Coordinates of N, CA and C in Angstrom, one line a residue:
X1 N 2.2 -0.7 -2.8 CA 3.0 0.0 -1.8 C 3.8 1.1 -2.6
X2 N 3.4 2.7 -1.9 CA 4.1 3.1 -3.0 C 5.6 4.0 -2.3
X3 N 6.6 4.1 -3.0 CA 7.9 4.7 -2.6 C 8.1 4.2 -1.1
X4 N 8.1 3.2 -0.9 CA 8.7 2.8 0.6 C 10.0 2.6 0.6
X5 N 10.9 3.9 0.3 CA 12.4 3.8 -0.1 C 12.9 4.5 1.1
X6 N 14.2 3.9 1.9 CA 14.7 4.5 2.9 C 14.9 6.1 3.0
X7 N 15.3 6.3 1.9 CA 15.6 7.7 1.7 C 14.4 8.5 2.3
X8 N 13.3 8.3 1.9 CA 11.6 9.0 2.0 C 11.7 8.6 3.3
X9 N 11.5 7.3 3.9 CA 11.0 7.4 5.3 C 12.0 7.5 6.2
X10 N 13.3 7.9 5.8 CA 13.8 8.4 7.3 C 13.0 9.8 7.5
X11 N 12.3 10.2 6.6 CA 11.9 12.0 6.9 C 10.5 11.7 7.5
X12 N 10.0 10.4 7.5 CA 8.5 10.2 8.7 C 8.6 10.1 9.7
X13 N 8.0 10.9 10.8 CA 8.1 10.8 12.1 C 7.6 8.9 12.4
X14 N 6.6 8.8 12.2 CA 6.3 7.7 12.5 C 6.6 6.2 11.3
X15 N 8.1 6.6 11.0 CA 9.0 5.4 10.4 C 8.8 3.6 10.9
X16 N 8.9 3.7 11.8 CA 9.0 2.1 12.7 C 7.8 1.6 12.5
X17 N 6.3 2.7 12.7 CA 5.5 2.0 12.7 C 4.7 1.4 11.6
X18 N 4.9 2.2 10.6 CA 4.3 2.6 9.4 C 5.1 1.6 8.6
X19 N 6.7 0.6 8.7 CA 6.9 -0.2 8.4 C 6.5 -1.8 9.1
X20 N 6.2 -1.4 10.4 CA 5.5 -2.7 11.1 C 4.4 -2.9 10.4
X21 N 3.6 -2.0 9.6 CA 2.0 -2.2 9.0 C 2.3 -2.6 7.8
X22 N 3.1 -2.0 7.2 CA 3.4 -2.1 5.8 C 3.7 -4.0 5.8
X23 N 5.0 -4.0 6.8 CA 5.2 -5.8 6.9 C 4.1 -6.5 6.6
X24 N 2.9 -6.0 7.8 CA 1.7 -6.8 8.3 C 1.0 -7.2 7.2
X25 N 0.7 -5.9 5.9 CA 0.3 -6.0 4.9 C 0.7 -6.9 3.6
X26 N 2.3 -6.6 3.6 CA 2.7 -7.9 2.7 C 2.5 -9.3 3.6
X27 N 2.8 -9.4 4.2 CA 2.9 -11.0 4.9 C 1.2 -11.3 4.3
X28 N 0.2 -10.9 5.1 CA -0.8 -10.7 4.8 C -1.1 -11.3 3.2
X29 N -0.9 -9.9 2.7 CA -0.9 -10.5 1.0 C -0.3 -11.8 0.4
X30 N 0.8 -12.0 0.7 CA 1.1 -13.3 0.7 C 0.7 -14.3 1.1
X31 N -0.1 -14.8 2.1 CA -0.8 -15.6 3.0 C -2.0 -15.9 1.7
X32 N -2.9 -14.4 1.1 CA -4.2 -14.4 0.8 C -3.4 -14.4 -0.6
X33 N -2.6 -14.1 -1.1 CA -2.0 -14.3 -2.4 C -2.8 -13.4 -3.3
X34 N -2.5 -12.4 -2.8 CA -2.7 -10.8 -3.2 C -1.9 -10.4 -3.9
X35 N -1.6 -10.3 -5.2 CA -0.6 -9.6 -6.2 C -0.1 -8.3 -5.4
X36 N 0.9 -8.3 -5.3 CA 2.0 -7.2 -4.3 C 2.8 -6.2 -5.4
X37 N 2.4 -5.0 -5.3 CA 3.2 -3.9 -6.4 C 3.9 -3.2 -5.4
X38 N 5.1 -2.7 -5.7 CA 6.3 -1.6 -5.3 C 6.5 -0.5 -6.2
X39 N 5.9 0.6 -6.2 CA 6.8 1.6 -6.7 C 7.7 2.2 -6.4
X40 N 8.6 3.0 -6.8 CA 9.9 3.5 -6.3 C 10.3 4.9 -7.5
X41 N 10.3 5.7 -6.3 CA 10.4 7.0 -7.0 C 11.7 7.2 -7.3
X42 N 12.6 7.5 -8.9 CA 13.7 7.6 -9.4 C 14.6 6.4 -8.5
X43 N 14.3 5.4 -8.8 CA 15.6 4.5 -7.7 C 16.9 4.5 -7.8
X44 N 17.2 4.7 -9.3 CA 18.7 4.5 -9.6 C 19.3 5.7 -9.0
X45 N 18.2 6.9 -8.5 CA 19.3 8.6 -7.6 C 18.9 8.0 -5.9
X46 N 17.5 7.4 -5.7 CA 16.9 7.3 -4.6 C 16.9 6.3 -3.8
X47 N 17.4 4.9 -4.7 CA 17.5 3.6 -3.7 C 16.8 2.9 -4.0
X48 N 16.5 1.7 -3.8 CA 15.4 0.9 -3.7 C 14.1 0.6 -2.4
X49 N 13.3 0.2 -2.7 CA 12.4 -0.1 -1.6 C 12.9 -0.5 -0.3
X50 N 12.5 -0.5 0.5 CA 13.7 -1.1 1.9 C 13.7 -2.6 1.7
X51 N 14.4 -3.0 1.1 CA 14.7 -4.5 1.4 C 14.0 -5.5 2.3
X52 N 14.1 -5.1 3.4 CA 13.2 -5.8 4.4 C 11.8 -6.0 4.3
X53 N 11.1 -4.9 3.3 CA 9.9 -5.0 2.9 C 9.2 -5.8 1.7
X54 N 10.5 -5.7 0.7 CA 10.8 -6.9 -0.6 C 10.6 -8.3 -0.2
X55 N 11.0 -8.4 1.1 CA 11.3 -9.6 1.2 C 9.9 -10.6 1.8
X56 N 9.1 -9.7 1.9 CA 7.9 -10.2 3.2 C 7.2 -11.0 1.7
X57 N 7.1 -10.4 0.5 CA 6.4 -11.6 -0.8 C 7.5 -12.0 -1.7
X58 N 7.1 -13.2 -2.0 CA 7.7 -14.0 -2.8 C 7.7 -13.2 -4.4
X59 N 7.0 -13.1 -5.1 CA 7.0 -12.3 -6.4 C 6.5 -11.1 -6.9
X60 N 6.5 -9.9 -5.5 CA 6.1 -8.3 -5.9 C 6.4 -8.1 -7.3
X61 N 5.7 -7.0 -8.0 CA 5.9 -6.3 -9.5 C 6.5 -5.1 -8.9
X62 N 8.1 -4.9 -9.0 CA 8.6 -3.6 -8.4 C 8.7 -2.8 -9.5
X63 N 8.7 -1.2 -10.0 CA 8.8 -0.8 -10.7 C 9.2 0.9 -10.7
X64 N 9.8 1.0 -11.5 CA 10.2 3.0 -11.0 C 9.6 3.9 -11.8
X65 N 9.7 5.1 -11.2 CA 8.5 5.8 -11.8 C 9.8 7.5 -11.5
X66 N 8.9 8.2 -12.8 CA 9.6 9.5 -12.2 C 8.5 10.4 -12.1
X67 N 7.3 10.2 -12.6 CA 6.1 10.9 -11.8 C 5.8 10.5 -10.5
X68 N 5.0 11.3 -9.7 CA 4.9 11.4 -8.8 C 3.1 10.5 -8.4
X69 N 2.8 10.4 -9.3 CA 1.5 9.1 -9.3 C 2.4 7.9 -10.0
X70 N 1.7 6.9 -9.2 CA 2.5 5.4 -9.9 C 1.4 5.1 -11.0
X71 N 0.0 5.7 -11.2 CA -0.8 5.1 -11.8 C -0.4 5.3 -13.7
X72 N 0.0 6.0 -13.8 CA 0.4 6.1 -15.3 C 1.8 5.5 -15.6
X73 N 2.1 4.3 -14.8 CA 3.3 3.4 -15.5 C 2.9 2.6 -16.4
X74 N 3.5 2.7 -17.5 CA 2.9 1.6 -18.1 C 3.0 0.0 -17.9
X75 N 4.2 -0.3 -17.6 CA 4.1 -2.0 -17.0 C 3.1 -2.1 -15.8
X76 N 3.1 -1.1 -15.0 CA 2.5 -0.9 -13.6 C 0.9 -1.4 -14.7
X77 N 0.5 -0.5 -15.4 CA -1.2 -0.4 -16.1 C -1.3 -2.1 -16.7
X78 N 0.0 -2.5 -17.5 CA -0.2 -3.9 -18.0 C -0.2 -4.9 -17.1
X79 N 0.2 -4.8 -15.7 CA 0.1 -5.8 -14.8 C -1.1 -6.2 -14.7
X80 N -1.8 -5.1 -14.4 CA -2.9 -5.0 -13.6 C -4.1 -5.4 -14.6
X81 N -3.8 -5.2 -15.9 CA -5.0 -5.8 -17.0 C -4.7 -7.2 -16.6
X82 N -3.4 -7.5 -16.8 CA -3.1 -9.4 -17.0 C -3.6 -9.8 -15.6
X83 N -3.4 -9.3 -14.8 CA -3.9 -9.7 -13.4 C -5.6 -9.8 -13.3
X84 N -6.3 -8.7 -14.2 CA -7.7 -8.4 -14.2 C -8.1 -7.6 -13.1
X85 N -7.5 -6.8 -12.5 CA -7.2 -6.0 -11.2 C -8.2 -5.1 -11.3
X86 N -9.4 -5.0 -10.5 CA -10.3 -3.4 -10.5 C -10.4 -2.6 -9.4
X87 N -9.4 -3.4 -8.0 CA -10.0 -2.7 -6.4 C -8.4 -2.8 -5.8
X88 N -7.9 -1.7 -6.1 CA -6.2 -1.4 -5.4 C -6.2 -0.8 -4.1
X89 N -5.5 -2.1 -2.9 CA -5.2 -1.7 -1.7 C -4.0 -0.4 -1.2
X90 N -3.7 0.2 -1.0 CA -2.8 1.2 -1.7 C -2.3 1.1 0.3
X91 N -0.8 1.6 0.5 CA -0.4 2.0 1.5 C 1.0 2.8 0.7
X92 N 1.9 3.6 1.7 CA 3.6 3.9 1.4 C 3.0 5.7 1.7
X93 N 4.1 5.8 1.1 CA 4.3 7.5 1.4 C 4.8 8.1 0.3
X94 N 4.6 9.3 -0.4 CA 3.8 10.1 1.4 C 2.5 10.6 0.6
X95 N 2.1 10.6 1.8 CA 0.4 10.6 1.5 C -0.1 11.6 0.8
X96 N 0.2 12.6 1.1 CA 0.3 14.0 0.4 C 0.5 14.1 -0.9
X97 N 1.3 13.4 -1.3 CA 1.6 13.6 -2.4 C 2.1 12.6 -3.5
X98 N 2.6 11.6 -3.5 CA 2.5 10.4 -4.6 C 1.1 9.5 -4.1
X99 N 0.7 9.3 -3.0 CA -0.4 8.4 -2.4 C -1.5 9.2 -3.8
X100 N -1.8 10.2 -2.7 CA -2.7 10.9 -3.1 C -2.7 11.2 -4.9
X101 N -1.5 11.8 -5.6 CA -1.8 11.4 -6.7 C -2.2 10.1 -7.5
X102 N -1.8 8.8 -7.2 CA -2.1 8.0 -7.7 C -3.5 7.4 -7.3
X103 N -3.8 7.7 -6.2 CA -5.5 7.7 -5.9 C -6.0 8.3 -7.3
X104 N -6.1 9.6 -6.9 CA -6.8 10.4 -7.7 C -6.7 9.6 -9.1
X105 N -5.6 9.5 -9.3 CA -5.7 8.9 -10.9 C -6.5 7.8 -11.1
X106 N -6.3 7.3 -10.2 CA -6.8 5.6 -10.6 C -8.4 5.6 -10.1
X107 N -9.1 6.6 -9.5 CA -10.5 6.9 -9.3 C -10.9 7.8 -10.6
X108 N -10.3 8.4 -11.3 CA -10.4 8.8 -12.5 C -10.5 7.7 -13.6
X109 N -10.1 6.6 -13.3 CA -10.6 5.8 -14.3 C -11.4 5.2 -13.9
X110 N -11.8 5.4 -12.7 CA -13.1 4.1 -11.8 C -12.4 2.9 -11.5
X111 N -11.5 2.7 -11.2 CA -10.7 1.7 -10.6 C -11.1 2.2 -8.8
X112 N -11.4 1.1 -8.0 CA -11.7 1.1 -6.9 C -10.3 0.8 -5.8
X113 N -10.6 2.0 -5.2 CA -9.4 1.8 -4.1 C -9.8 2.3 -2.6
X114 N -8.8 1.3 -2.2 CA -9.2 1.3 -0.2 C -7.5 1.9 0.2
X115 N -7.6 2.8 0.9 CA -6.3 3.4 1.3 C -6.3 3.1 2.7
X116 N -5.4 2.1 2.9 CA -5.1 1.4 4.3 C -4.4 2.5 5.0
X117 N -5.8 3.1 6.5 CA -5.5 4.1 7.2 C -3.6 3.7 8.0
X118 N -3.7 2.6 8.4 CA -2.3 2.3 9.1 C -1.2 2.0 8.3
X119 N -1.1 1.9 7.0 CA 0.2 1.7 6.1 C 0.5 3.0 5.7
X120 N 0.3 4.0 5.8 CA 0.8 5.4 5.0 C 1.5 6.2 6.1
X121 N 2.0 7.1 5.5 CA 2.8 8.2 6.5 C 3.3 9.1 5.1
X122 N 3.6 10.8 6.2 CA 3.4 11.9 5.9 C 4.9 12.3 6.6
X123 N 5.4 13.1 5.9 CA 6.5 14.0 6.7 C 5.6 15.2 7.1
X124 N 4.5 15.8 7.1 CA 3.8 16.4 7.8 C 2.1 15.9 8.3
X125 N 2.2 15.3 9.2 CA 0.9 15.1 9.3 C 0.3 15.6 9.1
X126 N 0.3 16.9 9.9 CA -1.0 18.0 9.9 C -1.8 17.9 8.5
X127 N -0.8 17.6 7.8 CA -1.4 17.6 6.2 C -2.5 16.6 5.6
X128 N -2.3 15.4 6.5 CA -3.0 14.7 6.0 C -4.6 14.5 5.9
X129 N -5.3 15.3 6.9 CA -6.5 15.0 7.0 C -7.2 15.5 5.9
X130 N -6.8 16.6 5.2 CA -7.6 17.4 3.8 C -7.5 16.3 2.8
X131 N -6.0 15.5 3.0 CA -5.8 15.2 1.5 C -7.3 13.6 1.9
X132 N -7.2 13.1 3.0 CA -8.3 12.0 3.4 C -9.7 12.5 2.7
X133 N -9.9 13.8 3.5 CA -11.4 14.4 2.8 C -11.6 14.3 1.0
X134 N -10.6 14.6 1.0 CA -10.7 15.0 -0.7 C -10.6 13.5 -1.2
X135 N -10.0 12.7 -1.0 CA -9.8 11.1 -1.6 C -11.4 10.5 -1.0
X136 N -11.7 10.6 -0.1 CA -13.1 10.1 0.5 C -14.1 10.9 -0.3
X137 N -14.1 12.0 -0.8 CA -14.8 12.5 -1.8 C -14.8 12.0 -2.9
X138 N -14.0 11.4 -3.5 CA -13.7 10.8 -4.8 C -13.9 8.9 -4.6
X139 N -14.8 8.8 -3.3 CA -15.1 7.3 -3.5 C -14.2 6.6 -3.0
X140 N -13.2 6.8 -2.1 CA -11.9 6.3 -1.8 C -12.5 5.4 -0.6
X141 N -12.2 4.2 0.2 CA -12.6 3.6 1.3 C -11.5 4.0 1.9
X142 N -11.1 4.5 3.0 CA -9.9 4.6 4.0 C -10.8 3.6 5.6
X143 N -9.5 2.8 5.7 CA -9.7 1.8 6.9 C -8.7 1.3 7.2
X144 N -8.6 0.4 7.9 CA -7.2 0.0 8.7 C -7.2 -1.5 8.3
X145 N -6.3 -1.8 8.1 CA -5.5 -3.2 7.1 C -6.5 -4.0 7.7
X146 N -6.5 -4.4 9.0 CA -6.9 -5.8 9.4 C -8.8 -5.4 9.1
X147 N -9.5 -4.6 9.2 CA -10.9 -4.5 8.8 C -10.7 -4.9 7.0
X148 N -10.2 -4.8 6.5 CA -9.8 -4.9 5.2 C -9.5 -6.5 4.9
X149 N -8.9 -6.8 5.4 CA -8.0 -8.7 5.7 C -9.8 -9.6 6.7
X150 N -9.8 -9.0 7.3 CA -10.9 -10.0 8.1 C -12.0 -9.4 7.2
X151 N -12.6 -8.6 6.0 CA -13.2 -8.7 5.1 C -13.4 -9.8 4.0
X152 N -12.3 -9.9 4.3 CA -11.7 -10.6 2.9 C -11.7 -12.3 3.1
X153 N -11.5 -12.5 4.9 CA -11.7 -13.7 5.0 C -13.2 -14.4 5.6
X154 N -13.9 -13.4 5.9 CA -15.2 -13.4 6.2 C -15.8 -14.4 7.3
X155 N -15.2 -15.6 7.5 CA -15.3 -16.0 8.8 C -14.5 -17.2 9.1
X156 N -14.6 -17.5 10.6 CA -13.2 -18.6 11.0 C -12.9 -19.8 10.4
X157 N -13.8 -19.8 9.3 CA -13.6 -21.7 8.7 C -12.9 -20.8 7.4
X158 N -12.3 -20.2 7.2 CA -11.3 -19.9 5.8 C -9.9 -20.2 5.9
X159 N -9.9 -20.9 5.2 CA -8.4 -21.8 5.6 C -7.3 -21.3 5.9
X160 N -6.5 -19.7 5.7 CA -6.1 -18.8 6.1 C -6.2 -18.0 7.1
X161 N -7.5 -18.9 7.9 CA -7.7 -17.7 9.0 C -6.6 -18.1 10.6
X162 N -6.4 -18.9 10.5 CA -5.1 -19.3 11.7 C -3.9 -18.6 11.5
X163 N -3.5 -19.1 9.9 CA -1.9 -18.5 9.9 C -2.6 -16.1 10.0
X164 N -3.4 -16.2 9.5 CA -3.8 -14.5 9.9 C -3.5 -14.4 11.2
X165 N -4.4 -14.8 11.7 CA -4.4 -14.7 13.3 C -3.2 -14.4 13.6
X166 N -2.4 -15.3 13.3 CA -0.9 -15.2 13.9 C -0.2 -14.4 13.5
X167 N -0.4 -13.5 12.1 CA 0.1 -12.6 11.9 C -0.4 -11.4 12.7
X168 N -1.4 -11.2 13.0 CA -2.1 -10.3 13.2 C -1.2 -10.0 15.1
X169 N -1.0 -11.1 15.7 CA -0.3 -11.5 16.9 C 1.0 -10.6 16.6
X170 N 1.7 -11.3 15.8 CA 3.3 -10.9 15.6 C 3.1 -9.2 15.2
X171 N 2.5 -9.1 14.5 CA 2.5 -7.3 14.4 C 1.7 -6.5 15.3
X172 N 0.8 -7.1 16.3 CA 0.5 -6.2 17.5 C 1.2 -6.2 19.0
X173 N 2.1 -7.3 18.9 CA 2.7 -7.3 19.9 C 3.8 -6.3 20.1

């Protein structure tokens, strides 16, 4: 998740929702016990992640960055060796511009990434469809969380698939 710092998304029109997904996504990850990363752009001027979102996993890797790609952190790069990590779910804001660089980077190394169409947001939308084309050119999967989650659990005998379900309830209702 990258920069989901209050300061950044009070300037998204679609703030409320884009943290409802984001939730969906950590709960989610936690259920399937998906290593959960936070970046946070300059936090000590900017803030920290919204709290409320920290709290949806037990042990996120949160970390700050003053580029504008999270992919060239270095604890961020060591996690992800020790982890053995090759396919990053990416959501936060803003798309345009930290998303999208750290895509780019991390498809530069052939690291595989799916950019969950419902966790991101833009202070300009309009903007976002180019930056989609151009990341889908570079191999990117863009799709919406729960085709990504019911991928992953592949069918109703996965022992996870009830408490899903019920997430999937509490964030569409």
């Amino acid at each position: 998740m990258i920069d989901l710092q209050d300061c950044f998304l009070k300037a998204i029109p679609e703030r409320d929702a884009l943290v409802n997904r984001a939730s969906f996504v950590l709960e989610t990850c936690q259920l399937l016990d998906i290593p959960v990363f936070f970046s946070e752009q300059v936090p000590e001027k900017l803030g920290p992640t919204l709290p409320e979102l920290t709290e949806k996993t037990c042990d996120p890797f949160i970390f700050g960055k003053t580029e504008f790609s999270a992919w060239q952190n270095g604890p961020f790069q060591d996690q992800l060796r020790e982890k053995n990590i090759s396919h990053l779910l990416v959501g936060g804001i803003e798309t345009t511009i930290c998303v999208y660089q750290t895509i780019i980077a991390a498809r530069g190394d052939e690291v595989a990434v799916t950019l969950l169409s419902d966790a991101i947001g833009c202070r300009r939308p309009e903007d976002v469809p180019p930056v989609i084309d151009t990341l889908q050119e570079h191999n990117t999967l863009y799709l919406p969380s729960e085709t990504i989650f019911y991928s992953i659990l592949q069918n109703v005998s996965h022992p996870a698939f009830r408490a899903f379900t019920q997430l999937v309830k509490k964030y569409n209702s």
